[in-house]
Coordinates of C-alpha atoms and ligand atoms in Angstrom, one line a residue:
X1 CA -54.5 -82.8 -8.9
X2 CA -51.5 -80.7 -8.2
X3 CA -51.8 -76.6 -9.3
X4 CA -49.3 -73.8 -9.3
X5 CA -50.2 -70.7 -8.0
X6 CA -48.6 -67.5 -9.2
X7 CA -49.4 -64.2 -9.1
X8 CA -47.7 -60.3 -10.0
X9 CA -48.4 -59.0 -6.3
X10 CA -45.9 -60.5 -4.5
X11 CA -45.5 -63.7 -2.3
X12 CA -47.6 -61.4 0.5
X13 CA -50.4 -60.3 -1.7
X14 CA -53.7 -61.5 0.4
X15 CA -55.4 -62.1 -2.7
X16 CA -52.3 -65.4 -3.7
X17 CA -53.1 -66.7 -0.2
X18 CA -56.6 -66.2 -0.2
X19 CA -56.6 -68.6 -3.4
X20 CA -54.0 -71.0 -2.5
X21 CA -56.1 -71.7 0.7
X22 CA -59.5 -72.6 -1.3
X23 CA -57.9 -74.2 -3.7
X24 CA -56.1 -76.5 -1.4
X25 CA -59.4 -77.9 -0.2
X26 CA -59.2 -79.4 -2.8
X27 CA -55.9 -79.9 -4.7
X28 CA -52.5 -80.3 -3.6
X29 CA -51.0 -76.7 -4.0
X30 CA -47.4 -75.1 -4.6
X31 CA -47.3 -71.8 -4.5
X32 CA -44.3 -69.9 -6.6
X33 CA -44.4 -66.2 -6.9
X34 CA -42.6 -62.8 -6.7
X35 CA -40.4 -61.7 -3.8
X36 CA -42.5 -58.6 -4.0
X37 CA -45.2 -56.3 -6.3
X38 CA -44.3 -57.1 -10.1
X39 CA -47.3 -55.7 -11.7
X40 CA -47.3 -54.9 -15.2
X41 CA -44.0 -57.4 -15.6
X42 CA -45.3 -58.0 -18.2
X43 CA -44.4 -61.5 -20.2
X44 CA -40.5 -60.8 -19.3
X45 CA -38.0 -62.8 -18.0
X46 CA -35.0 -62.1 -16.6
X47 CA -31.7 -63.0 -18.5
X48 CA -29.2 -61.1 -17.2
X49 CA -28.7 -62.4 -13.6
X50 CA -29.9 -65.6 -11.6
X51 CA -32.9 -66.2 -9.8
X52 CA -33.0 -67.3 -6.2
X53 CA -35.6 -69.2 -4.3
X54 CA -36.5 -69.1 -1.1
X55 CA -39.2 -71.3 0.7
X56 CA -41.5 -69.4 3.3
X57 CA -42.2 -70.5 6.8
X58 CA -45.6 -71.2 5.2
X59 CA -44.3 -73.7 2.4
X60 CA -44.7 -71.1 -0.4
X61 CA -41.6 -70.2 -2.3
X62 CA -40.2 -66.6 -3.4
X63 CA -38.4 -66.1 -6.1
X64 CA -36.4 -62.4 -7.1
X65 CA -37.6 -62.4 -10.3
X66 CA -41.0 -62.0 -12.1
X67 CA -44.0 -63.5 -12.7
X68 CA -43.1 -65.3 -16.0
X69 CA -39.6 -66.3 -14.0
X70 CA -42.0 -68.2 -11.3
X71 CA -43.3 -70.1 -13.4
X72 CA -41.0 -70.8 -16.1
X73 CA -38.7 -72.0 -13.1
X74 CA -41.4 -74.0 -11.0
X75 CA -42.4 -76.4 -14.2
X76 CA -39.1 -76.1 -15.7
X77 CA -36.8 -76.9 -12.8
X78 CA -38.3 -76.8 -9.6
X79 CA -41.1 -79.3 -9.2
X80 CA -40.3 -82.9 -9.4
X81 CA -43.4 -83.5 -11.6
X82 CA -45.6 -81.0 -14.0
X83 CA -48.6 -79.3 -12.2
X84 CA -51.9 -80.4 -13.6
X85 CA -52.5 -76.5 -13.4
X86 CA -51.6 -73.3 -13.3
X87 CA -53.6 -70.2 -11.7
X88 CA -52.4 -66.7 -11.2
X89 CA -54.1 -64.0 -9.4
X90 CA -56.0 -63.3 -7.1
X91 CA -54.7 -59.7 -8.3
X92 CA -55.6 -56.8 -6.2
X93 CA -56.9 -54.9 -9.4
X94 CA -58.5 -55.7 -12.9
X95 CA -56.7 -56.7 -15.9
X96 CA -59.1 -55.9 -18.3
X97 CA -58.8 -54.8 -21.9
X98 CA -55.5 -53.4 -23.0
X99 CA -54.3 -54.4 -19.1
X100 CA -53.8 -57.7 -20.4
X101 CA -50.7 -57.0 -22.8
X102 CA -49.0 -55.4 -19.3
X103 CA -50.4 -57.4 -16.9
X104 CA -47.7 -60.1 -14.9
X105 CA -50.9 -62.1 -13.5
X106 CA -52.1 -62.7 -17.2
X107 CA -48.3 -63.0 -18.0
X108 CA -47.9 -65.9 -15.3
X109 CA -50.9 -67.6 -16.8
X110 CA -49.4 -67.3 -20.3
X111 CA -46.3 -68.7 -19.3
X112 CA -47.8 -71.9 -18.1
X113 CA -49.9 -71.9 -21.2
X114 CA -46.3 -71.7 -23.3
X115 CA -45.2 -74.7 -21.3
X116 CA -48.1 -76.9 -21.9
X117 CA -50.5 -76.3 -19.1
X118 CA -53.9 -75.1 -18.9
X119 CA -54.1 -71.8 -16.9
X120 CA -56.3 -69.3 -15.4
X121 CA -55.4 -65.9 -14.6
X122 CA -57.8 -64.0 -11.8
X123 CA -58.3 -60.9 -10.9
X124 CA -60.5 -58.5 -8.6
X125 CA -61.3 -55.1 -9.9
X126 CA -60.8 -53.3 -6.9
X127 CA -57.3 -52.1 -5.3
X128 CA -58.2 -52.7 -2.2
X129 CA -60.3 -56.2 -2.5
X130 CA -62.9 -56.7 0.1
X131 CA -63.9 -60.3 -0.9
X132 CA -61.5 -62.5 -2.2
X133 CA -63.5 -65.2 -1.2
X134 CA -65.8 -64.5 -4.1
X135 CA -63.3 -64.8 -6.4
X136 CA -61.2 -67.8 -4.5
X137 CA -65.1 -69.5 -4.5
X138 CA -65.4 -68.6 -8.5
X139 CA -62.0 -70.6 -9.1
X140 CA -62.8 -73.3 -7.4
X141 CA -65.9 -73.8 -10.0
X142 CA -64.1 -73.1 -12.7
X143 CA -61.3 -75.4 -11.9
X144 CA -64.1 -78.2 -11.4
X145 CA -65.5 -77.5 -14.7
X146 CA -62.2 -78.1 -16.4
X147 CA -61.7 -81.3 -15.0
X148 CA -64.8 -82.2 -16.4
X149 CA -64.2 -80.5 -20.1
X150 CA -61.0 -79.3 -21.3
X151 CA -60.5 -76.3 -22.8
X152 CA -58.3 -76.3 -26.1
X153 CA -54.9 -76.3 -25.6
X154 CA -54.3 -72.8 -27.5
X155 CA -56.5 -71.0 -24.5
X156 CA -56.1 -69.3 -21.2
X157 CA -58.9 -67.9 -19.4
X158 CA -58.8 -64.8 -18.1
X159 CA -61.0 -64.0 -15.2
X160 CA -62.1 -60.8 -13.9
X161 CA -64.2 -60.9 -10.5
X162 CA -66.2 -57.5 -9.0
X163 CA -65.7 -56.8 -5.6
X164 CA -68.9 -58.1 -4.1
X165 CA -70.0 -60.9 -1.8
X166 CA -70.7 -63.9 -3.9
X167 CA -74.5 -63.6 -3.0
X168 CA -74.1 -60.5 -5.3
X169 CA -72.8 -61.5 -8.1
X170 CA -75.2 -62.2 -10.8
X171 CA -73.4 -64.9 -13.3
X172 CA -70.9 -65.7 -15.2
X173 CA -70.4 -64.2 -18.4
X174 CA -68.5 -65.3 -21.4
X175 CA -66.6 -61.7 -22.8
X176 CA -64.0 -60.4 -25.3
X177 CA -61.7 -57.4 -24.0
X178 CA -62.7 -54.3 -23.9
X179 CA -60.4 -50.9 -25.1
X180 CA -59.5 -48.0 -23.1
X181 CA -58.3 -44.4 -24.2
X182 CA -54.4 -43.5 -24.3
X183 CA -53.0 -43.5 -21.0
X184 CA -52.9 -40.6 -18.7
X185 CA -49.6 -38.1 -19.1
X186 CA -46.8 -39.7 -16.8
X187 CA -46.7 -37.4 -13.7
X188 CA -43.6 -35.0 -13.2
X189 CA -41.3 -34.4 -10.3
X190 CA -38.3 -34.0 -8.6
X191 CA -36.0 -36.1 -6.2
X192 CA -34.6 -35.2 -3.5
X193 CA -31.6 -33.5 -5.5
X194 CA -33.9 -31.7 -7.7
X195 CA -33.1 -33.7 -10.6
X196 CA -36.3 -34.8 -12.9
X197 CA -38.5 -37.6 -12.0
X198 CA -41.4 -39.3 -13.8
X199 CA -44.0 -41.7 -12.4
X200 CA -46.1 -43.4 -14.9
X201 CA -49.5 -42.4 -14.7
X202 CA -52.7 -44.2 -14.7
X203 CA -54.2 -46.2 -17.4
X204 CA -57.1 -44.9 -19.7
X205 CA -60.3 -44.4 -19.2
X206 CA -62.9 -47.4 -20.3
X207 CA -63.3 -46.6 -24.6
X208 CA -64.9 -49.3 -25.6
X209 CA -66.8 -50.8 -23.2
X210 CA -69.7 -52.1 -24.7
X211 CA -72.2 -55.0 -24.3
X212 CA -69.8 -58.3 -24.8
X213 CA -67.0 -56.4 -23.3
X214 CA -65.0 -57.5 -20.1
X215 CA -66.0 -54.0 -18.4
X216 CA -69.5 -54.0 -19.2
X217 CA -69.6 -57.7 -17.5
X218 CA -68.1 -56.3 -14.4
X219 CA -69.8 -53.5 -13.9
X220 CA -72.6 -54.7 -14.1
X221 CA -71.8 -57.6 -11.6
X222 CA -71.3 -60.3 -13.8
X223 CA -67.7 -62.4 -13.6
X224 CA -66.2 -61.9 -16.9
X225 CA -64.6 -64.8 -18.9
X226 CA -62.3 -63.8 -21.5
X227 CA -60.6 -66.7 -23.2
X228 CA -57.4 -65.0 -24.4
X229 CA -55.2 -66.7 -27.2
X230 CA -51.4 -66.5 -27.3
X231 CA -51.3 -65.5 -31.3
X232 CA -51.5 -61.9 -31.8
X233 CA -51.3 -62.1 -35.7
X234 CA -54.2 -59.9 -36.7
X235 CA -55.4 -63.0 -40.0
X236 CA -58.1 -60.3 -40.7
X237 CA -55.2 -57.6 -42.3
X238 CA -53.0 -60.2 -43.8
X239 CA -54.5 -59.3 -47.6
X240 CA -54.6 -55.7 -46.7
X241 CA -50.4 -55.8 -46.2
X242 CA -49.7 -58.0 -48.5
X243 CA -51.4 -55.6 -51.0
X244 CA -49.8 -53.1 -49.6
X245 CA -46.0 -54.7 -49.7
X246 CA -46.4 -55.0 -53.6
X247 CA -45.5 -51.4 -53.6
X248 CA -42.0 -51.8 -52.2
X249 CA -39.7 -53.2 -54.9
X250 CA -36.6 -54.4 -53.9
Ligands
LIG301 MN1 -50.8 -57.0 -9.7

């Protein structure tokens, strides 16, 4: 069993190491990820320059690109052989709800997805994580379970973990995403020269955050499983506009 590891953090993020470690008891590991914090990369990859690799002191490699550049280049170029695998994460932070369409950990998940690999994206909801070894335990099982049954090949599971110790955690729970409200304003400022400066502000608050939802899991201590699928047509609304495009004549 060989599995990439990714993540959106950075090639330093604790939470990579903390699952590349556990993992390796039990897998052979290669670890491929962002020469620093990529969050909310989103699914891009970088076209417009190369990327260059660098292999750590401690065997992982960093790469100046982003999270969907790691591993598009690790399975497309780098390794010898396909990973069995991919996982991404352990993100300091959830990536929950609308956070998925942003997030570079779900984004590094999707990419091995693209390329024919089951993957896992995982996540902490907590910026400053306190027990990644809850979450690093949780993909260890989860990664056992999937050698025992597959998961269809159109899948990725994304994984969101509370902060607690795993004693505290009261199950696993199977979720869809959740919706939050419009994003805060983006916050105003100047530079040094006075000139204009915006920093985008903070995501929504939780909207919908019902029973079923990915939030409601997590706050109330329960891992939430969402299994994601890559096809955003919405099948439901195809009548609706085709109705709709009988208006327009060409
Ligand atoms: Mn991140």
């Amino acid at each position: 069993m060989h599995i990439l590891v990714s993540n959106d953090d950075g090639y330093l993020a604790p939470g990579l190491s903390a699952l590349a470690e556990k993992l390796s008891e039990s897998a052979q590991v290669t670890v491929v990820a962002p020469d620093r914090n990529r969050s909310a990369a989103s699914n891009s990859l970088t076209l417009d320059m190369p990327l260059r690799v660098k292999q750590m002191d401690n065997g992982y490699f960093s790469v100046d690109g982003t999270p969907t550049d790691c591993v598009h280049l690790a399975i497309t170029g780098l390794l010898d052989k396909d990973p069995n695998l991919v996982f991404s994460g352990i993100n300091n932070g959830e990536n929950m709800g609308d956070d998925v369409l942003y997030s570079g950990t779900v984004a590094a998940a999707t990419e091995g997805r693209f390329l024919g690999l089951p993957s896992i994206a995982i996540s902490i909801n907590s910026s400053q994580p306190r027990y990644y070894e809850t979450a690093a335990v949780i993909a260890v099982q989860l990664l056992e379970q999937l050698l025992e049954r597959e998961l269809p090949s159109d899948t990725i599971l994304n994984v969101n973990v509370p902060d607690l110790p795993l004693k505290n955690i009261k199950g696993l729970k199977a979720t869809r995403l959740g919706q939050r409200h419009r994003s805060e304003p983006v916050i105003e400022s100047r530079d040094p020269r006075n000139k204009k400066i915006f920093w985008v502000g903070p995501p929504g608050a939780q909207q919908d955050a019902g029973e079923g939802t990915d939030f409601h899991a997590v706050d109330n201590g329960f891992v939430s499983i969402t299994p994601l699928k890559i096809d955003l047509t919405n099948y439901q609304r195809l009548d609706t506009l085709t109705d709709w495009l009988k208006e327009i004549k060409l």
